[in-house]
Short mmCIF file of the C-alpha atoms (twelve columns), coordinates in Angstrom:
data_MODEL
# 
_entry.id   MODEL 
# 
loop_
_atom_site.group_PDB 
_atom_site.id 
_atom_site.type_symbol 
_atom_site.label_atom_id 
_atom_site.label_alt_id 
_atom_site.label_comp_id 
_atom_site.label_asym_id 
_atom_site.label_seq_id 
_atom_site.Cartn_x 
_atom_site.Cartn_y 
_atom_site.Cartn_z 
_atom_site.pdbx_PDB_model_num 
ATOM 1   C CA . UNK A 1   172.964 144.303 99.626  1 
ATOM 2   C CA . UNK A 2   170.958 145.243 102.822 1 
ATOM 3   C CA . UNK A 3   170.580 142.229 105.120 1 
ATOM 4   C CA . UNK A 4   167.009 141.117 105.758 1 
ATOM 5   C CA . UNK A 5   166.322 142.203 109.205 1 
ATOM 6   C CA . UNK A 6   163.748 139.715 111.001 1 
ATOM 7   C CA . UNK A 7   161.712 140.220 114.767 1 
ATOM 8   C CA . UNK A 8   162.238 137.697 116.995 1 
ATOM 9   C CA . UNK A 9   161.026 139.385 120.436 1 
ATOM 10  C CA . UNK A 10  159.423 142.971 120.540 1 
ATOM 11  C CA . UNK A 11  157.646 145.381 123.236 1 
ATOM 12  C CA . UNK A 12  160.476 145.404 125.840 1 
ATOM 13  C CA . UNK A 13  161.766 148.029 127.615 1 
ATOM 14  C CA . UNK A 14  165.896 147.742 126.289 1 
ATOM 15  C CA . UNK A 15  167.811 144.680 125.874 1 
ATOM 16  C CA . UNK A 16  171.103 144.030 126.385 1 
ATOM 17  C CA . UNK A 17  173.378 141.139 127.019 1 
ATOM 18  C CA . UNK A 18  172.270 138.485 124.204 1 
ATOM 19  C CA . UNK A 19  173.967 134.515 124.726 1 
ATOM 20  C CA . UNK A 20  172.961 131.861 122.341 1 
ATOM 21  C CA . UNK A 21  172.998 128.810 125.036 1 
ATOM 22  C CA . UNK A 22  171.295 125.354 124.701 1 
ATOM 23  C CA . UNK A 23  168.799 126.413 121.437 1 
ATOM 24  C CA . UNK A 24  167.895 129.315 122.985 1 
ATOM 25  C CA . UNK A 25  168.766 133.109 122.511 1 
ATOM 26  C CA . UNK A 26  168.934 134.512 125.907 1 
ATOM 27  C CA . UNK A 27  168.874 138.074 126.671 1 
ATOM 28  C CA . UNK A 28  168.587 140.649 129.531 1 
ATOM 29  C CA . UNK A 29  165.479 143.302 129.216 1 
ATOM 30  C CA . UNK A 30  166.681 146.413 131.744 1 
ATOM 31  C CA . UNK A 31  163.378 148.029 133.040 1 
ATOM 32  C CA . UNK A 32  160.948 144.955 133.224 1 
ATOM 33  C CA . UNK A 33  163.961 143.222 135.322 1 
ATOM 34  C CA . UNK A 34  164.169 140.195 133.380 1 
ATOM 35  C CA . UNK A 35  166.305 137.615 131.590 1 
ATOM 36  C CA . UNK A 36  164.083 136.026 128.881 1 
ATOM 37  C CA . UNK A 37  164.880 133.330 126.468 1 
ATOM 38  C CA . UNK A 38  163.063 131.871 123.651 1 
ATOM 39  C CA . UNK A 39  163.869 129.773 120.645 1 
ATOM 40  C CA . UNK A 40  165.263 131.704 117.542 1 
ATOM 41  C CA . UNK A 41  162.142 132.372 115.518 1 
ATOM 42  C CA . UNK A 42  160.653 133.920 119.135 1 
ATOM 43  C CA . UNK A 43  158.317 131.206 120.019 1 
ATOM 44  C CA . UNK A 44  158.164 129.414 123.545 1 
ATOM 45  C CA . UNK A 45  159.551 132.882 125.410 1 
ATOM 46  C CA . UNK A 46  160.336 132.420 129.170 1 
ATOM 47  C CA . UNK A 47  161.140 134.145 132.121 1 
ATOM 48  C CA . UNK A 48  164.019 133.007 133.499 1 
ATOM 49  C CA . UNK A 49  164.850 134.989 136.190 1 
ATOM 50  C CA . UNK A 50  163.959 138.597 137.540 1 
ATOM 51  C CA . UNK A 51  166.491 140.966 138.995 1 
ATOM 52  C CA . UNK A 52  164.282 143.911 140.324 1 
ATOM 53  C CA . UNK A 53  168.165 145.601 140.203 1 
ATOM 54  C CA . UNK A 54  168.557 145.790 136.610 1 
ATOM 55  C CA . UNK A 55  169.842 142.377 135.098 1 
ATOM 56  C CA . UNK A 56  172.793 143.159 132.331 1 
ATOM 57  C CA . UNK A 57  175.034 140.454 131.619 1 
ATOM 58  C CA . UNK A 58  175.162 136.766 131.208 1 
ATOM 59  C CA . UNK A 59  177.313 133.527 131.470 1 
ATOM 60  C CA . UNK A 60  176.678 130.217 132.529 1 
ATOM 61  C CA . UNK A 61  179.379 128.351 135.078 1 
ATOM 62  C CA . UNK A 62  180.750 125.013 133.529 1 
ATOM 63  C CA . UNK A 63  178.047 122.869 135.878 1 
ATOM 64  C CA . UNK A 64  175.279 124.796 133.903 1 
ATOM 65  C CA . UNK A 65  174.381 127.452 136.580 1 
ATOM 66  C CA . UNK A 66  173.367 131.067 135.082 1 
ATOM 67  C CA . UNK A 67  175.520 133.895 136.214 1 
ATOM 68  C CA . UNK A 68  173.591 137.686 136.189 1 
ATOM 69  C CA . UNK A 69  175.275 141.006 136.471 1 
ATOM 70  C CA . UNK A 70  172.910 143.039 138.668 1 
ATOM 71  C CA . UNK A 71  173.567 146.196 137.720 1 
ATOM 72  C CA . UNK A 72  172.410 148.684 140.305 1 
ATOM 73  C CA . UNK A 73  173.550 147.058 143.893 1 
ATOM 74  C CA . UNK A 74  177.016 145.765 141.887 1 
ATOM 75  C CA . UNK A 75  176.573 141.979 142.392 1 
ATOM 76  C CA . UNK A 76  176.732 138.768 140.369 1 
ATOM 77  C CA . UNK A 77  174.142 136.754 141.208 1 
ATOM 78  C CA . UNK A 78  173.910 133.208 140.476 1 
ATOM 79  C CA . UNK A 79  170.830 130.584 139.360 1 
ATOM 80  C CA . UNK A 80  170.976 127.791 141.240 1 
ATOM 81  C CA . UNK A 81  169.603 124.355 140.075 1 
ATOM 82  C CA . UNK A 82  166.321 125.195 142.063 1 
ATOM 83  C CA . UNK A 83  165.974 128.488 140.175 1 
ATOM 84  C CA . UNK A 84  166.738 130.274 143.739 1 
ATOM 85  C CA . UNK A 85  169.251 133.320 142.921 1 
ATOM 86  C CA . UNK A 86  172.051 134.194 145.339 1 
ATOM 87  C CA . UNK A 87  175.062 136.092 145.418 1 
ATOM 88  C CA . UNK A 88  178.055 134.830 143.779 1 
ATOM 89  C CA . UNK A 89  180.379 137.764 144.274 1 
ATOM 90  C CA . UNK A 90  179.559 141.045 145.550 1 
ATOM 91  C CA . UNK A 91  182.084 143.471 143.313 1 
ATOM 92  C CA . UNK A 92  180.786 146.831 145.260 1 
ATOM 93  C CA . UNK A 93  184.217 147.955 146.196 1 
ATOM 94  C CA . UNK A 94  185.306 148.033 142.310 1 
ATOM 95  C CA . UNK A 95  182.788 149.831 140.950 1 
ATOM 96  C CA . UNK A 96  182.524 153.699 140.454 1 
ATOM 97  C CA . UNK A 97  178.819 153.164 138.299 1 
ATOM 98  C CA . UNK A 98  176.778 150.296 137.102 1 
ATOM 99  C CA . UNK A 99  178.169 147.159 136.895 1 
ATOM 100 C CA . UNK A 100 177.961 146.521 133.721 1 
ATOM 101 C CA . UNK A 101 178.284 143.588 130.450 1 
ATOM 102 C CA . UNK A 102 180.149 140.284 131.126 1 
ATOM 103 C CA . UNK A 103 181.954 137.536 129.726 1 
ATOM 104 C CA . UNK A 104 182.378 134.438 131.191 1 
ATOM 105 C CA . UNK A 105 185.184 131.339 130.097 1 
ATOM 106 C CA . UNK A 106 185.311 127.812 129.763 1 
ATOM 107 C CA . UNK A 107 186.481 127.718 133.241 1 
ATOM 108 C CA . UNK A 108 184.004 129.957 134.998 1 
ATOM 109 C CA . UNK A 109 185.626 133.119 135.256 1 
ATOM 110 C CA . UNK A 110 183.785 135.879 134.654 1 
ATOM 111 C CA . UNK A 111 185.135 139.633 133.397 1 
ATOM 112 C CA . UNK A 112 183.548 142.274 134.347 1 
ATOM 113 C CA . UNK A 113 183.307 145.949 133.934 1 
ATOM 114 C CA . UNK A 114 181.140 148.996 135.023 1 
ATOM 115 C CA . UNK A 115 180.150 152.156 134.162 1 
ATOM 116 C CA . UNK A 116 182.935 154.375 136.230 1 
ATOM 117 C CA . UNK A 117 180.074 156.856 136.541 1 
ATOM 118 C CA . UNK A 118 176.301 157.713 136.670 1 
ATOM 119 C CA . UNK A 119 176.106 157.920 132.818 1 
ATOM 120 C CA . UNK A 120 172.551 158.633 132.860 1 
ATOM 121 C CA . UNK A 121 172.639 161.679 134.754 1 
ATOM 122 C CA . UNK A 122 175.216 163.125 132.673 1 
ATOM 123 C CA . UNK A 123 178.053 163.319 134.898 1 
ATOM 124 C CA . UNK A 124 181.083 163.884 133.633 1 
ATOM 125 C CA . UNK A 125 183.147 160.626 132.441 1 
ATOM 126 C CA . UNK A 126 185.496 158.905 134.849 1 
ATOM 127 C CA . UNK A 127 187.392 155.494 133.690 1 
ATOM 128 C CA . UNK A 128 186.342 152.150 135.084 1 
ATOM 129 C CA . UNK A 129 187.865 149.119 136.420 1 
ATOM 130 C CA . UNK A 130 187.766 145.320 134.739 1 
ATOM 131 C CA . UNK A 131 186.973 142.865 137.685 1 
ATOM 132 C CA . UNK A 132 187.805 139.108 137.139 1 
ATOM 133 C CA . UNK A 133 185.870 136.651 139.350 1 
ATOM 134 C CA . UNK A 134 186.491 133.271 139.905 1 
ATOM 135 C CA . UNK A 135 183.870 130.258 139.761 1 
ATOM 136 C CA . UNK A 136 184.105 130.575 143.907 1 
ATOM 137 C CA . UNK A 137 183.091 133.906 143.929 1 
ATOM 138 C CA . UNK A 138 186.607 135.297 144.626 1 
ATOM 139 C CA . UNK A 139 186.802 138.887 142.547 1 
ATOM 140 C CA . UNK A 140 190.198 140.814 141.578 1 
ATOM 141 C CA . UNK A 141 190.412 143.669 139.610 1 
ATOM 142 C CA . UNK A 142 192.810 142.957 136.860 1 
ATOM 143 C CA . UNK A 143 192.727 146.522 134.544 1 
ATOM 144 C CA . UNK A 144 191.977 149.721 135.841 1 
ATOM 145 C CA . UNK A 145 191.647 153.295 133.587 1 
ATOM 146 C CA . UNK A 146 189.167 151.793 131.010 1 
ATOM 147 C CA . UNK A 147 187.195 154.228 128.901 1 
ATOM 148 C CA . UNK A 148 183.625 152.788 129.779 1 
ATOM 149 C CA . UNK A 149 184.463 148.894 129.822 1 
ATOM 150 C CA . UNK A 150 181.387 147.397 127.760 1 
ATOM 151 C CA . UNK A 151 180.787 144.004 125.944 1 
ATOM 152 C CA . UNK A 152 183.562 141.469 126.128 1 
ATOM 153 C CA . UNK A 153 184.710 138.614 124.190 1 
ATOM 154 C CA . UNK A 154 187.181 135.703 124.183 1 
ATOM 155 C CA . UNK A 155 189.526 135.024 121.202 1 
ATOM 156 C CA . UNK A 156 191.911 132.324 120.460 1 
ATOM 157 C CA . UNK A 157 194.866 134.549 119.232 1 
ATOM 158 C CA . UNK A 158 197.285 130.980 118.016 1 
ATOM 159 C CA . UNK A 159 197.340 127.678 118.917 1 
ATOM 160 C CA . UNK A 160 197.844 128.003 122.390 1 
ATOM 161 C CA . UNK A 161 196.745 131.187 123.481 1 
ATOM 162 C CA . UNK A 162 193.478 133.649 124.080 1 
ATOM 163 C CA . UNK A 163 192.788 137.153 124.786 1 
ATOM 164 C CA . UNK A 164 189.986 138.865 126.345 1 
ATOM 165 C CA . UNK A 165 188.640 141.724 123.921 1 
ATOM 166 C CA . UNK A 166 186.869 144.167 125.561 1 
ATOM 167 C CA . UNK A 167 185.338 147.057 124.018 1 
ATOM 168 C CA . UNK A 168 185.690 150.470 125.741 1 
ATOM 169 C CA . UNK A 169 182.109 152.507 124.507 1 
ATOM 170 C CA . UNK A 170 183.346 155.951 125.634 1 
ATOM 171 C CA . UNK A 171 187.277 155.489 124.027 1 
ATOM 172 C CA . UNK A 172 186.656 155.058 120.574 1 
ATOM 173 C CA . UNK A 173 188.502 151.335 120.602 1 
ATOM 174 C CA . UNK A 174 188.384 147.917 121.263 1 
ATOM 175 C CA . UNK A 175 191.327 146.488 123.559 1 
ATOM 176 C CA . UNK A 176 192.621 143.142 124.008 1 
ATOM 177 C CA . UNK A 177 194.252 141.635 126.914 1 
ATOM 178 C CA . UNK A 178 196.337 138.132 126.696 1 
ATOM 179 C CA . UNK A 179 195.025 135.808 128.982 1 
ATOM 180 C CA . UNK A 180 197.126 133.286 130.927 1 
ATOM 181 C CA . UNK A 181 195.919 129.444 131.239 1 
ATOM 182 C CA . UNK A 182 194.861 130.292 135.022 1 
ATOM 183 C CA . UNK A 183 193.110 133.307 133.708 1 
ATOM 184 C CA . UNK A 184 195.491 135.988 134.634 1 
ATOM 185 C CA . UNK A 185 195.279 139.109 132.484 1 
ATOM 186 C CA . UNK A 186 198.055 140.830 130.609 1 
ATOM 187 C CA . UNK A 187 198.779 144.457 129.671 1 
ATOM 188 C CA . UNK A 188 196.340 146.164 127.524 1 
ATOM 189 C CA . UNK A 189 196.910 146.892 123.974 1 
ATOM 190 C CA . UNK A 190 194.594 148.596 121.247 1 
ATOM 191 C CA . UNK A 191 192.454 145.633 119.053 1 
ATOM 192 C CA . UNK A 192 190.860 148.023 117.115 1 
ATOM 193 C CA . UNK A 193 190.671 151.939 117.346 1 
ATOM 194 C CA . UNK A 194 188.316 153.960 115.759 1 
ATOM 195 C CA . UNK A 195 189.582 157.538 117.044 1 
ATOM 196 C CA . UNK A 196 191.490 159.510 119.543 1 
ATOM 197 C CA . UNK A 197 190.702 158.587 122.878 1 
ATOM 198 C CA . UNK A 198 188.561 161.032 124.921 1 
ATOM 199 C CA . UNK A 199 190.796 164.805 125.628 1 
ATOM 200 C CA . UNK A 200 188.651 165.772 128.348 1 
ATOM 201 C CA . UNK A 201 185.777 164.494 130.546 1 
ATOM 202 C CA . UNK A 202 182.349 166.405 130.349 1 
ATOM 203 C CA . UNK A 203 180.181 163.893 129.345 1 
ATOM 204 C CA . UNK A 204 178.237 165.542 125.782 1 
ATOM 205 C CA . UNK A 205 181.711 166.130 124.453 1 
ATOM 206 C CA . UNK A 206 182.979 162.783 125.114 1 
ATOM 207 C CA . UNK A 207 179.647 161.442 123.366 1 
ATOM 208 C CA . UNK A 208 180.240 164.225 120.500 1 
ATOM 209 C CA . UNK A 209 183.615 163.108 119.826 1 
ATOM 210 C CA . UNK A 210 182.758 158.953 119.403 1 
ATOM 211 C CA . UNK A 211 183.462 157.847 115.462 1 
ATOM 212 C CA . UNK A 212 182.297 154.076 116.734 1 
ATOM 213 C CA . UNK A 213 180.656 153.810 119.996 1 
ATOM 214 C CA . UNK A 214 181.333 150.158 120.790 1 
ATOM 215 C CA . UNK A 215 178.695 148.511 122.889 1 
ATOM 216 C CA . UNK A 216 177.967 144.772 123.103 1 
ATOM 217 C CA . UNK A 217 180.595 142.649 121.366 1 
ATOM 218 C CA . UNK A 218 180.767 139.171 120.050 1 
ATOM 219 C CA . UNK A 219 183.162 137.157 118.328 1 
ATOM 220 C CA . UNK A 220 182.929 134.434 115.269 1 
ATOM 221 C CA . UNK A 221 184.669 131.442 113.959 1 
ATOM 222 C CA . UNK A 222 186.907 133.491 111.894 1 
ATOM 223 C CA . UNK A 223 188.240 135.592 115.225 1 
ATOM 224 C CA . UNK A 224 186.479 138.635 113.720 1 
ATOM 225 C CA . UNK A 225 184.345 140.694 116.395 1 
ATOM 226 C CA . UNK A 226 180.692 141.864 115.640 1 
ATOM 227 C CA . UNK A 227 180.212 144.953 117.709 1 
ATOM 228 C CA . UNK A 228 176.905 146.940 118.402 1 
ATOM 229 C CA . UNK A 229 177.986 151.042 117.251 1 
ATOM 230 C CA . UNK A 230 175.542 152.313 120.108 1 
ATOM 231 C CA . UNK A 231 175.840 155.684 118.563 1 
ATOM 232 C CA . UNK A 232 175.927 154.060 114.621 1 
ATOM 233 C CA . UNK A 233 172.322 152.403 114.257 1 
ATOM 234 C CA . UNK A 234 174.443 149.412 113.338 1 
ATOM 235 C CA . UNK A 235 176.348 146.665 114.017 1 
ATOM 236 C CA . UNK A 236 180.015 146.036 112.138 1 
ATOM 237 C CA . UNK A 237 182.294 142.989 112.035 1 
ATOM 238 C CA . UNK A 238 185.912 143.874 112.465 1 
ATOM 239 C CA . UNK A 239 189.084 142.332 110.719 1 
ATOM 240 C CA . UNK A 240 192.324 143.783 111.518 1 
ATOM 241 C CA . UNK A 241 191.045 146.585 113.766 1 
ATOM 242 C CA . UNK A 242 189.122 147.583 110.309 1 
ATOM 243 C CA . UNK A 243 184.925 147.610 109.492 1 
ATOM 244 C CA . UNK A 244 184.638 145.169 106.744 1 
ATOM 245 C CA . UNK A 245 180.655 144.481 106.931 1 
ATOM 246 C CA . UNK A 246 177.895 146.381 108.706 1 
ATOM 247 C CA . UNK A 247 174.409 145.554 109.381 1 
ATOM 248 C CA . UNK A 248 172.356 148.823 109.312 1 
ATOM 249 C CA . UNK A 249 169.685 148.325 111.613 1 
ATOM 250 C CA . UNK A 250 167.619 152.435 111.343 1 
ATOM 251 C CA . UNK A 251 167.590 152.409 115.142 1 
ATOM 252 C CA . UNK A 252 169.806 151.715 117.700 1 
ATOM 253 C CA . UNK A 253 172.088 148.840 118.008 1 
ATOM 254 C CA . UNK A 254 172.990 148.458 121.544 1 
ATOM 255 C CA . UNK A 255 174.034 144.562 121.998 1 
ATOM 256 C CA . UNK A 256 174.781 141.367 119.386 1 
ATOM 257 C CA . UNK A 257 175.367 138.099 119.699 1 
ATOM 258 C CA . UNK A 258 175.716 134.953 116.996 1 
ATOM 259 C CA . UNK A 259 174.099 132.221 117.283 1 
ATOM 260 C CA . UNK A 260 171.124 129.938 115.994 1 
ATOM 261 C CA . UNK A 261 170.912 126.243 114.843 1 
ATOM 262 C CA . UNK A 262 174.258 126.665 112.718 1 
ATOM 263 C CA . UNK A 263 175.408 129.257 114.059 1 
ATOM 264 C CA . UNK A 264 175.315 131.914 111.481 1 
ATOM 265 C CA . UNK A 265 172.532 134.195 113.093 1 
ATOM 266 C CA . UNK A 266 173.253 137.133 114.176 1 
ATOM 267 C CA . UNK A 267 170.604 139.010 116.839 1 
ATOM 268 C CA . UNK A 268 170.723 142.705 117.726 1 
ATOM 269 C CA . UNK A 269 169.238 144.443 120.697 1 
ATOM 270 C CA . UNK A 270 168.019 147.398 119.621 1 
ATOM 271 C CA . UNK A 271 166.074 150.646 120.843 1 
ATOM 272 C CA . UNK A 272 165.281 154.174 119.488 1 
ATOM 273 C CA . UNK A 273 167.851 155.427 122.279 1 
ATOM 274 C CA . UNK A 274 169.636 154.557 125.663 1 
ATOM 275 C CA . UNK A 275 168.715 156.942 127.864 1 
ATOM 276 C CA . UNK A 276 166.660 155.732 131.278 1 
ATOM 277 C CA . UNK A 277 164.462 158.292 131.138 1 
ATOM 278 C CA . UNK A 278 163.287 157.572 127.328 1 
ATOM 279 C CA . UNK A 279 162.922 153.366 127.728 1 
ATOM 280 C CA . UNK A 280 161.928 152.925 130.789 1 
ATOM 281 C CA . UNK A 281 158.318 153.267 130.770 1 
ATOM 282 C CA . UNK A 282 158.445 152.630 126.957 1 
ATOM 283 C CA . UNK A 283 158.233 149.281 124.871 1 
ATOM 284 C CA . UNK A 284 160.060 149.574 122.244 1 
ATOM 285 C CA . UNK A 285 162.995 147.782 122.583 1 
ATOM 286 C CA . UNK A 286 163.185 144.771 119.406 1 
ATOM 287 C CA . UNK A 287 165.227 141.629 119.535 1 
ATOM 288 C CA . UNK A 288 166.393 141.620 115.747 1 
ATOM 289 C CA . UNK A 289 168.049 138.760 113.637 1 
ATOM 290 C CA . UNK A 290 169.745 138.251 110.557 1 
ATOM 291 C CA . UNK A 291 171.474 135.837 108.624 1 
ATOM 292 C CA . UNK A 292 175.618 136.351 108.280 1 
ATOM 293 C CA . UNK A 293 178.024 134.082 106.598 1 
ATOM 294 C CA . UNK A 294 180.519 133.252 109.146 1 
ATOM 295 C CA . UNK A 295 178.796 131.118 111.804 1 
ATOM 296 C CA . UNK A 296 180.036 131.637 116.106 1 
ATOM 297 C CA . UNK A 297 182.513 129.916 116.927 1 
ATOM 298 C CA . UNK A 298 182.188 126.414 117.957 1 
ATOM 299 C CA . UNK A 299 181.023 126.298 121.510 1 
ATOM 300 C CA . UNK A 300 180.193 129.636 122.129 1 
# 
């Protein structure tokens, strides 16, 4: 049975980046520069905050302050308490294109990756670097020879463990990496593949070549992943490294996340394409939602 699809924010430019946090969804919107929020039926939207250098994605430190990827100038900004954003780490020296999706844990460390080149001028694919910062500011790079490092989750993997899921748009997988208790980051294994990773590096062939382009990621209460298929019009929840459900969205699905009152709503950033040059002077960009049966998990 197709899923009924419902608007809850429309006429942006492309969204990416969707949190549930506090009743609100939150979500980035690239070419206007700002992080909106509103409640879940798209009433009471806010601005609340404006990055003039592309805001991507989003966390929140354990005392409550928002963290921002700024894209273009490769810096995490933070909200303070007076609304006032500053720099909270300045990750220039890791990045080789955008700086990218995020996610942050319970502690305040954030993980995040970056383009590894200027995707929208075609050039021809390089791999990308996975940047942990700490709730000081401090940033390491943890992984290196990622295949377009994208959305990002956290998963309990037993009763004492995590790992950080990250899915790689460009490499036709989803890898996980154990994380320690002072958030070190282990080797990286395959969570899910989809396809051979990429034989060679032009850019169109790469693209050609994708069976599930992974974008934005979440995870729910069952430690399945929801991921956005960028190239797919749809988003899929994963068991197993296997599809077992997929929201078909008939445009692009570039970002989910759950959330809602109980937990069991699922949102999708969508857009008739990702390319710059097509979205940003357009407003077409949709903030979607529908109803799934296995809620976030609890906290998230």
């Amino acid at each position: 049975m197709t899923p009924e699809l419902t608007v809850v924010l429309d006429k942006l430019s492309y969204l990416e980046g969707p949190r549930w946090h506090e009743g609100r969804v939150w979500v980035s919107d690239f070419y206007t520069h700002q992080v909106l929020s509103a409640l879940p039926n798209g009433s009471d939207p806010r601005v609340e905050a404006e990055v003039p250098t592309q805001p991507s994605g989003l966390g929140w430190l354990p005392d409550g302050r928002l963290l921002i990827v700024s894209m273009r100038d490769h810096r995490l900004l933070r909200r303070e308490a007076s609304g006032e954003l500053v720099v909270h780490a300045d990750l220039s020296e890791f990045c080789t294109g955008h700086l990218n999706d995020m996610v942050v844990d319970s502690a305040g460390r954030a993980y995040v990756g970056n383009f590894g080149f200027d995707l929208m001028a075609g050039d021809d694919m390089r791999t990308a670097a996975l940047v942990r910062v700490e709730p000081d500011g401090t940033a390491t790079q943890v992984a290196d020879d990622l295949y377009f490092p994208n959305g990002a989750a956290i998963i309990r993997n037993g009763s004492t463990g995590s790992d950080l899921v990250v899915a790689e748009t460009l490499g036709n997988r989803i890898s996980a990496f154990a994380l320690g208790a002072d958030g070190s980051v282990g080797e990286r294994r395959d969570w899910a593949t989809f396809g051979d990773p990429p034989a060679g590096r032009a850019f169109g062939e790469v693209l050609a070549a994708l069976v599930v382009g992974a974008d934005g990621i979440c995870a729910d209460a069952e430690g399945a992943v929801w991921a956005a298929d960028a190239l797919g019009n749809r988003a899929v929840r994963i068991v197993g490294g296997e599809i077992v459900q997929t929201v078909d969205a008939g445009t692009g699905v570039f970002a989910v996340t759950l959330g809602g009152d109980d937990g069991h709503t699922l949102f999708l950033c969508t857009a008739p394409s990702f390319a710059e040059h097509e979205r940003r002077d357009t407003r077409d960009a949709v903030l979607l939602a529908t109803r799934v049966e296995v809620p976030a998990t609890i906290g998230s």
